[in-house]
C-alpha positions as YAML, in Angstrom:
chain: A
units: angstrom
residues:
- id: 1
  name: UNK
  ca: [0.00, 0.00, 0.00]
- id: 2
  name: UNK
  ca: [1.39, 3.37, -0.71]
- id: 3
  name: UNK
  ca: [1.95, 6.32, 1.71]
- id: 4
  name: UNK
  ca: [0.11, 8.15, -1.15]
- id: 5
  name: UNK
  ca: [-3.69, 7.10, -0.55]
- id: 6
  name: UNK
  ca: [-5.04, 10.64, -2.11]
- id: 7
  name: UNK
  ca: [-8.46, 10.05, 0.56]
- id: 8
  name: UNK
  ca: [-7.11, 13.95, 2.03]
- id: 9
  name: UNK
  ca: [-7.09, 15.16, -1.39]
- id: 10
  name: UNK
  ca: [-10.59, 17.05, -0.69]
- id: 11
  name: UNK
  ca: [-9.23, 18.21, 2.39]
- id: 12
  name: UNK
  ca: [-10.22, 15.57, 5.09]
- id: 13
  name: UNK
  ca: [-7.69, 13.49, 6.94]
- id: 14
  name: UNK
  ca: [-8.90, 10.17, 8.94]
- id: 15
  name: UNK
  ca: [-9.42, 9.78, 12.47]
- id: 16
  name: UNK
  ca: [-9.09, 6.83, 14.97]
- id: 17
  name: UNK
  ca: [-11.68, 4.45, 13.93]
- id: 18
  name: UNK
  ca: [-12.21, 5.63, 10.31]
- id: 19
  name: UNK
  ca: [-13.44, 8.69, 10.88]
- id: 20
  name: UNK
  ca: [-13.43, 11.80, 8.64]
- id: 21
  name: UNK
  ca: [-12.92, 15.34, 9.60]
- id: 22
  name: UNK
  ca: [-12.05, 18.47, 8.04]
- id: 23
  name: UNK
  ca: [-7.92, 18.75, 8.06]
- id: 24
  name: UNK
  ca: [-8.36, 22.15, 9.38]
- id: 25
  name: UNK
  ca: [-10.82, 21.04, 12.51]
- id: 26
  name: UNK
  ca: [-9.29, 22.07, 15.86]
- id: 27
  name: UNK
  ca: [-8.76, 18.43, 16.94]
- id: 28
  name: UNK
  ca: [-6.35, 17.84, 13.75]
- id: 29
  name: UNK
  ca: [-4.58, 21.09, 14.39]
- id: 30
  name: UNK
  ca: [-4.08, 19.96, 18.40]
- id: 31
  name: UNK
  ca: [-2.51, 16.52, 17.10]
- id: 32
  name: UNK
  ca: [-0.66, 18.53, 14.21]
- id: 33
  name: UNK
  ca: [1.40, 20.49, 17.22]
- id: 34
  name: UNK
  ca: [2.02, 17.80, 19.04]
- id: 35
  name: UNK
  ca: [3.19, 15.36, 16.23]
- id: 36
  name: UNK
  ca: [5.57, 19.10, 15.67]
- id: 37
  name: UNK
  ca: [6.28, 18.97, 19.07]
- id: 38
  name: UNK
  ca: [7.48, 15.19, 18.91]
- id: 39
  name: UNK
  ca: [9.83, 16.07, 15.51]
- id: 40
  name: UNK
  ca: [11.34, 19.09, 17.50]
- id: 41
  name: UNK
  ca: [12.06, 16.67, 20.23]
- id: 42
  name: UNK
  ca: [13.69, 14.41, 17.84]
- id: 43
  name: UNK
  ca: [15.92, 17.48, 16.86]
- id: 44
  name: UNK
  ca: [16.92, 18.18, 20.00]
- id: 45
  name: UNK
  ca: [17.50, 14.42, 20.78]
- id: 46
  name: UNK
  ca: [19.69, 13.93, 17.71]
- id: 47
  name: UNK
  ca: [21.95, 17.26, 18.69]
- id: 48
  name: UNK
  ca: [22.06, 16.50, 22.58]
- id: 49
  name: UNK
  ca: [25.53, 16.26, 23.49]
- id: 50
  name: UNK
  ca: [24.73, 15.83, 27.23]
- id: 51
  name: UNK
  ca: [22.48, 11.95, 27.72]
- id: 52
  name: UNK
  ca: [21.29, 13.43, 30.70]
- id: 53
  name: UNK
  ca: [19.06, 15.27, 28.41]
- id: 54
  name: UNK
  ca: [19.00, 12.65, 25.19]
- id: 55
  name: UNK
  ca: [18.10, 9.52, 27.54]
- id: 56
  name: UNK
  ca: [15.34, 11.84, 28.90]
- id: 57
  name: UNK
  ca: [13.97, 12.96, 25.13]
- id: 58
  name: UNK
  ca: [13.12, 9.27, 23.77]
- id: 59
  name: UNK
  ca: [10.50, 8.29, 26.75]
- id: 60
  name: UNK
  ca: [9.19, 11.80, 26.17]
- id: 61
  name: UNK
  ca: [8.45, 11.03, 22.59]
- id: 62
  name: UNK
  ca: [6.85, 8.05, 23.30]
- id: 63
  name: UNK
  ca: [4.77, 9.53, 25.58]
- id: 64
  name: UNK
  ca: [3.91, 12.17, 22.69]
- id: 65
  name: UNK
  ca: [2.32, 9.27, 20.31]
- id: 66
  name: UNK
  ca: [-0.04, 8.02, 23.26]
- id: 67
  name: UNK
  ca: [-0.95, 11.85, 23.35]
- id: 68
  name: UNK
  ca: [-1.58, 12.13, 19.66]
- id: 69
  name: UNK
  ca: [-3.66, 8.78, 19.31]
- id: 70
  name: UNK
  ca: [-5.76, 9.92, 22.10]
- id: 71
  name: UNK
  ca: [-5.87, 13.83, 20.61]
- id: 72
  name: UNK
  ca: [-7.04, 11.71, 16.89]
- id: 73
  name: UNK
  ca: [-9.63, 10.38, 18.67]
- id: 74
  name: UNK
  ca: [-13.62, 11.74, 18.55]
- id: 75
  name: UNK
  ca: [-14.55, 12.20, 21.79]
- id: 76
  name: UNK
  ca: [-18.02, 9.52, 20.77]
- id: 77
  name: UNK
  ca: [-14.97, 6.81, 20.08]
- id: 78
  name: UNK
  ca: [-12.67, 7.56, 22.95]
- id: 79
  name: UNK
  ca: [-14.88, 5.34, 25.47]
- id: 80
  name: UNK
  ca: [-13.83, 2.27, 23.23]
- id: 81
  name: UNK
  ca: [-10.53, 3.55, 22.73]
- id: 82
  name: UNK
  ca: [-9.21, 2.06, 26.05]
- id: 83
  name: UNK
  ca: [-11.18, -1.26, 25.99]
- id: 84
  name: UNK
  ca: [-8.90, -1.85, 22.11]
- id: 85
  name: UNK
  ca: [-5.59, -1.56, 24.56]
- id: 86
  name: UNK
  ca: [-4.95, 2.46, 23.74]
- id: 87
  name: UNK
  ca: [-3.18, 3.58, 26.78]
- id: 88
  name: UNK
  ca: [-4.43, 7.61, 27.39]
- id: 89
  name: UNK
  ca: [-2.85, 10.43, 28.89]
- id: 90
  name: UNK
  ca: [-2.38, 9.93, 32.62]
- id: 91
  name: UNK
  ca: [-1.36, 11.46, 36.03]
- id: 92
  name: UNK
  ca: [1.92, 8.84, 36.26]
- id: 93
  name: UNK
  ca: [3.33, 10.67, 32.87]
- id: 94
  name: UNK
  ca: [3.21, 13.93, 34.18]
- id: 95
  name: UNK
  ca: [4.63, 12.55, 37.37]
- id: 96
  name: UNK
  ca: [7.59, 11.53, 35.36]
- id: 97
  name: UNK
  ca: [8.12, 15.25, 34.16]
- id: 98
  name: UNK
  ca: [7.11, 16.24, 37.81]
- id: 99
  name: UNK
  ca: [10.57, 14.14, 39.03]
- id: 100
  name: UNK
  ca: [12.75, 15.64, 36.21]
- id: 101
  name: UNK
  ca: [11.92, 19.18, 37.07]
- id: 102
  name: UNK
  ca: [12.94, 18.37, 40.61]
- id: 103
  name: UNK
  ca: [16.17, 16.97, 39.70]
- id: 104
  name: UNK
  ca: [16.83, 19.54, 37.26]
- id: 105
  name: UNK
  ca: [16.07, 22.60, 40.34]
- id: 106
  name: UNK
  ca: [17.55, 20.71, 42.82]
- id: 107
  name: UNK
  ca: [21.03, 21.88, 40.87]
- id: 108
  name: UNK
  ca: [20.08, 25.24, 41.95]
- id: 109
  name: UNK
  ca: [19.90, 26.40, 38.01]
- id: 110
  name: UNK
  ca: [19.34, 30.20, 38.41]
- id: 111
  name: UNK
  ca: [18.07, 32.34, 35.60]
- id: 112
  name: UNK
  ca: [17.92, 36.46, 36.07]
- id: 113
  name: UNK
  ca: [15.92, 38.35, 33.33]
- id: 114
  name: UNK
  ca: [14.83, 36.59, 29.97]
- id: 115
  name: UNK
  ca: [16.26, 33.46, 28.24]
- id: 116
  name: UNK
  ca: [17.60, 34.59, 24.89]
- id: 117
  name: UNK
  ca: [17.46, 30.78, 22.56]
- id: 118
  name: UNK
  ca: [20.94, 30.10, 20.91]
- id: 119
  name: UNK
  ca: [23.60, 29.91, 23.60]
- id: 120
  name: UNK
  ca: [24.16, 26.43, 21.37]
- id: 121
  name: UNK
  ca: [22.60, 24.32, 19.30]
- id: 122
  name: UNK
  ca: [21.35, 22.10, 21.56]
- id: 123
  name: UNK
  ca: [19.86, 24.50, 24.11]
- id: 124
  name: UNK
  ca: [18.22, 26.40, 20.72]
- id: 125
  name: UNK
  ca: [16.62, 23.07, 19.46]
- id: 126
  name: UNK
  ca: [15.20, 22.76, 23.54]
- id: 127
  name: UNK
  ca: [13.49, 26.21, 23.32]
- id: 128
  name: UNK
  ca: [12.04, 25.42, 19.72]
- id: 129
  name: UNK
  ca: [10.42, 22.24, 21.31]
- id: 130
  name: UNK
  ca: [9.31, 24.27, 24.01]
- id: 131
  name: UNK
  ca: [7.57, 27.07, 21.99]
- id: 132
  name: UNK
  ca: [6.25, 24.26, 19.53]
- id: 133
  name: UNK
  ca: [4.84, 22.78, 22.83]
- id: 134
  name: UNK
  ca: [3.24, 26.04, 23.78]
- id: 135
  name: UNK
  ca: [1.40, 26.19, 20.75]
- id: 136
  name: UNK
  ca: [0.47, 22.74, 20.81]
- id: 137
  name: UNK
  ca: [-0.86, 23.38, 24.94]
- id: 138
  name: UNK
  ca: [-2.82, 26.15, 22.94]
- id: 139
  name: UNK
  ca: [-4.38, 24.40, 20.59]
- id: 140
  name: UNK
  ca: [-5.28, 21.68, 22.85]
- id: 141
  name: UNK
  ca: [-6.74, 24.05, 25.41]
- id: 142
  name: UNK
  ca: [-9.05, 25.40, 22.49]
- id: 143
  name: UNK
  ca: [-10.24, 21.92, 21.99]
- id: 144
  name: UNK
  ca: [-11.14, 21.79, 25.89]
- id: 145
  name: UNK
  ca: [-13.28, 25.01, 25.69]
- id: 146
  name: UNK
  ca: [-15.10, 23.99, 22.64]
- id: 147
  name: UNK
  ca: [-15.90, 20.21, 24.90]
- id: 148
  name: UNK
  ca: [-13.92, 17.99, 22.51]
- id: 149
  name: UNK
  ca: [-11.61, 16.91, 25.18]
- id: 150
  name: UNK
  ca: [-11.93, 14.63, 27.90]
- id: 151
  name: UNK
  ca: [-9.11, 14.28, 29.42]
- id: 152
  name: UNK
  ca: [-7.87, 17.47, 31.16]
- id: 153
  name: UNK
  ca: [-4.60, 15.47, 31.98]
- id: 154
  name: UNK
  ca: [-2.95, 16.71, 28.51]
- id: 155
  name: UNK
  ca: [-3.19, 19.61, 29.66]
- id: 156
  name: UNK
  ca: [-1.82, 19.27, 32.13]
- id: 157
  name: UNK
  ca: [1.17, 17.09, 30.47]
- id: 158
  name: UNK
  ca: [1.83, 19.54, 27.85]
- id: 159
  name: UNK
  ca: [2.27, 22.76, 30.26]
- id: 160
  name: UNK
  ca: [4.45, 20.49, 32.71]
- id: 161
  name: UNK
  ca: [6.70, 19.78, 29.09]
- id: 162
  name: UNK
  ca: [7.23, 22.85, 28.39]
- id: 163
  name: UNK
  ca: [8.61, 24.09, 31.56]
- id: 164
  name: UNK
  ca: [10.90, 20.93, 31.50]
- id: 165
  name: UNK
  ca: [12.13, 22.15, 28.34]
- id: 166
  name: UNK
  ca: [12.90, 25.75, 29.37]
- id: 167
  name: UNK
  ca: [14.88, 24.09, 32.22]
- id: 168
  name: UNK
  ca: [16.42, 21.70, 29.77]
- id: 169
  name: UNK
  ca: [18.16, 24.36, 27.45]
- id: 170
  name: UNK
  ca: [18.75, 26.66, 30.78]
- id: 171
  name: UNK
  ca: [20.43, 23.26, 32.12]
- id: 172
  name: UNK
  ca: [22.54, 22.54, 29.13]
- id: 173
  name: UNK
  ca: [23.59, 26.21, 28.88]
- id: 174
  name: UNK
  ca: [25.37, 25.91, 32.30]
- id: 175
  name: UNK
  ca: [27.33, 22.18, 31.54]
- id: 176
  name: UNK
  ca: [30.65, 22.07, 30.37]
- id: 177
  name: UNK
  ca: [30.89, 18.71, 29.44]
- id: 178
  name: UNK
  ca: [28.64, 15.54, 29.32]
- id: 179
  name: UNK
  ca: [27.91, 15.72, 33.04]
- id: 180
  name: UNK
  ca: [24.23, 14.92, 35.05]
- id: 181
  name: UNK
  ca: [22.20, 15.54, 37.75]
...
């Protein structure tokens, strides 16, 4: 089967469970950012020269497609979604950013006025994955106030990622070599 199907050549993409929507709907746009989000993340895994910060990226990712399946979900399907084995956004995987933020402060990381992006490479690629996870937080939240999303948790997830990432590229501006927390 090719990549090519041509079904989103009038402008509709699929959903979970073969549904169509409009590719410009809110709910494709929320997924859209966060499948950005999870490229940017690849970015800044690939130029990570500190595996404090790579080994951290990957499980991040991951967590990024169970965030995106749920997101392509219509709210009528996502009661099902679950009972097919679909894991969903929960309280443990922002827990997970909750414990990396901690390690990361515990270092005593201090920051006075505004972060300026492009100290290096790697710290740049962190704050375009964490303005590319603002927008996606946006776009998710609009899908909350219009009721097409369920679970709050994302959220939740997305605004705990980006402040990871700010502390990520503040964290890799300050190491000298390949060092962790």
């Amino acid at each position: 089967m090719s990549i090519a199907t041509k079904t989103g050549d009038l402008g509709t993409t699929g959903l979970m469970y073969n549904r169509r929507i409009s590719k410009c709907h809110p709910r494709v746009e929320a997924y859209g950012c966060v499948d950005e989000l999870n490229a940017s993340l690849g970015l800044a895994r690939a130029t990570a020269e500190h595996a404090f910060v790579r080994d951290n990226l990957l499980p991040i990712q991951q967590d990024l497609v169970v965030l995106m399946g749920e997101l392509a979900t219509a709210v009528k399907d996502l009661p099902r979604y679950p009972t097919d084995g679909f894991k969903l956004v929960t309280s443990d995987m922002t827990a997970r950013l909750d414990q990396l933020i901690g390690k990361i402060e515990a270092e005593q990381i201090t920051f006075k006025g505004w972060a300026t992006p492009g100290a290096n490479l790697h710290a740049a690629s962190l704050d375009l994955a964490r303005t590319t996870c603002r927008r996606a937080e946006r776009r998710v939240c609009a899908l909350h106030e219009a009721n097409e999303l369920q679970n709050p948790e994302i959220i939740v997830y997305l605004n705990r990622l980006a402040d990871l990432l700010w502390l990520f590229a503040r964290w890799v501006e300050t190491q000298p070599d390949s060092a962790s927390p």
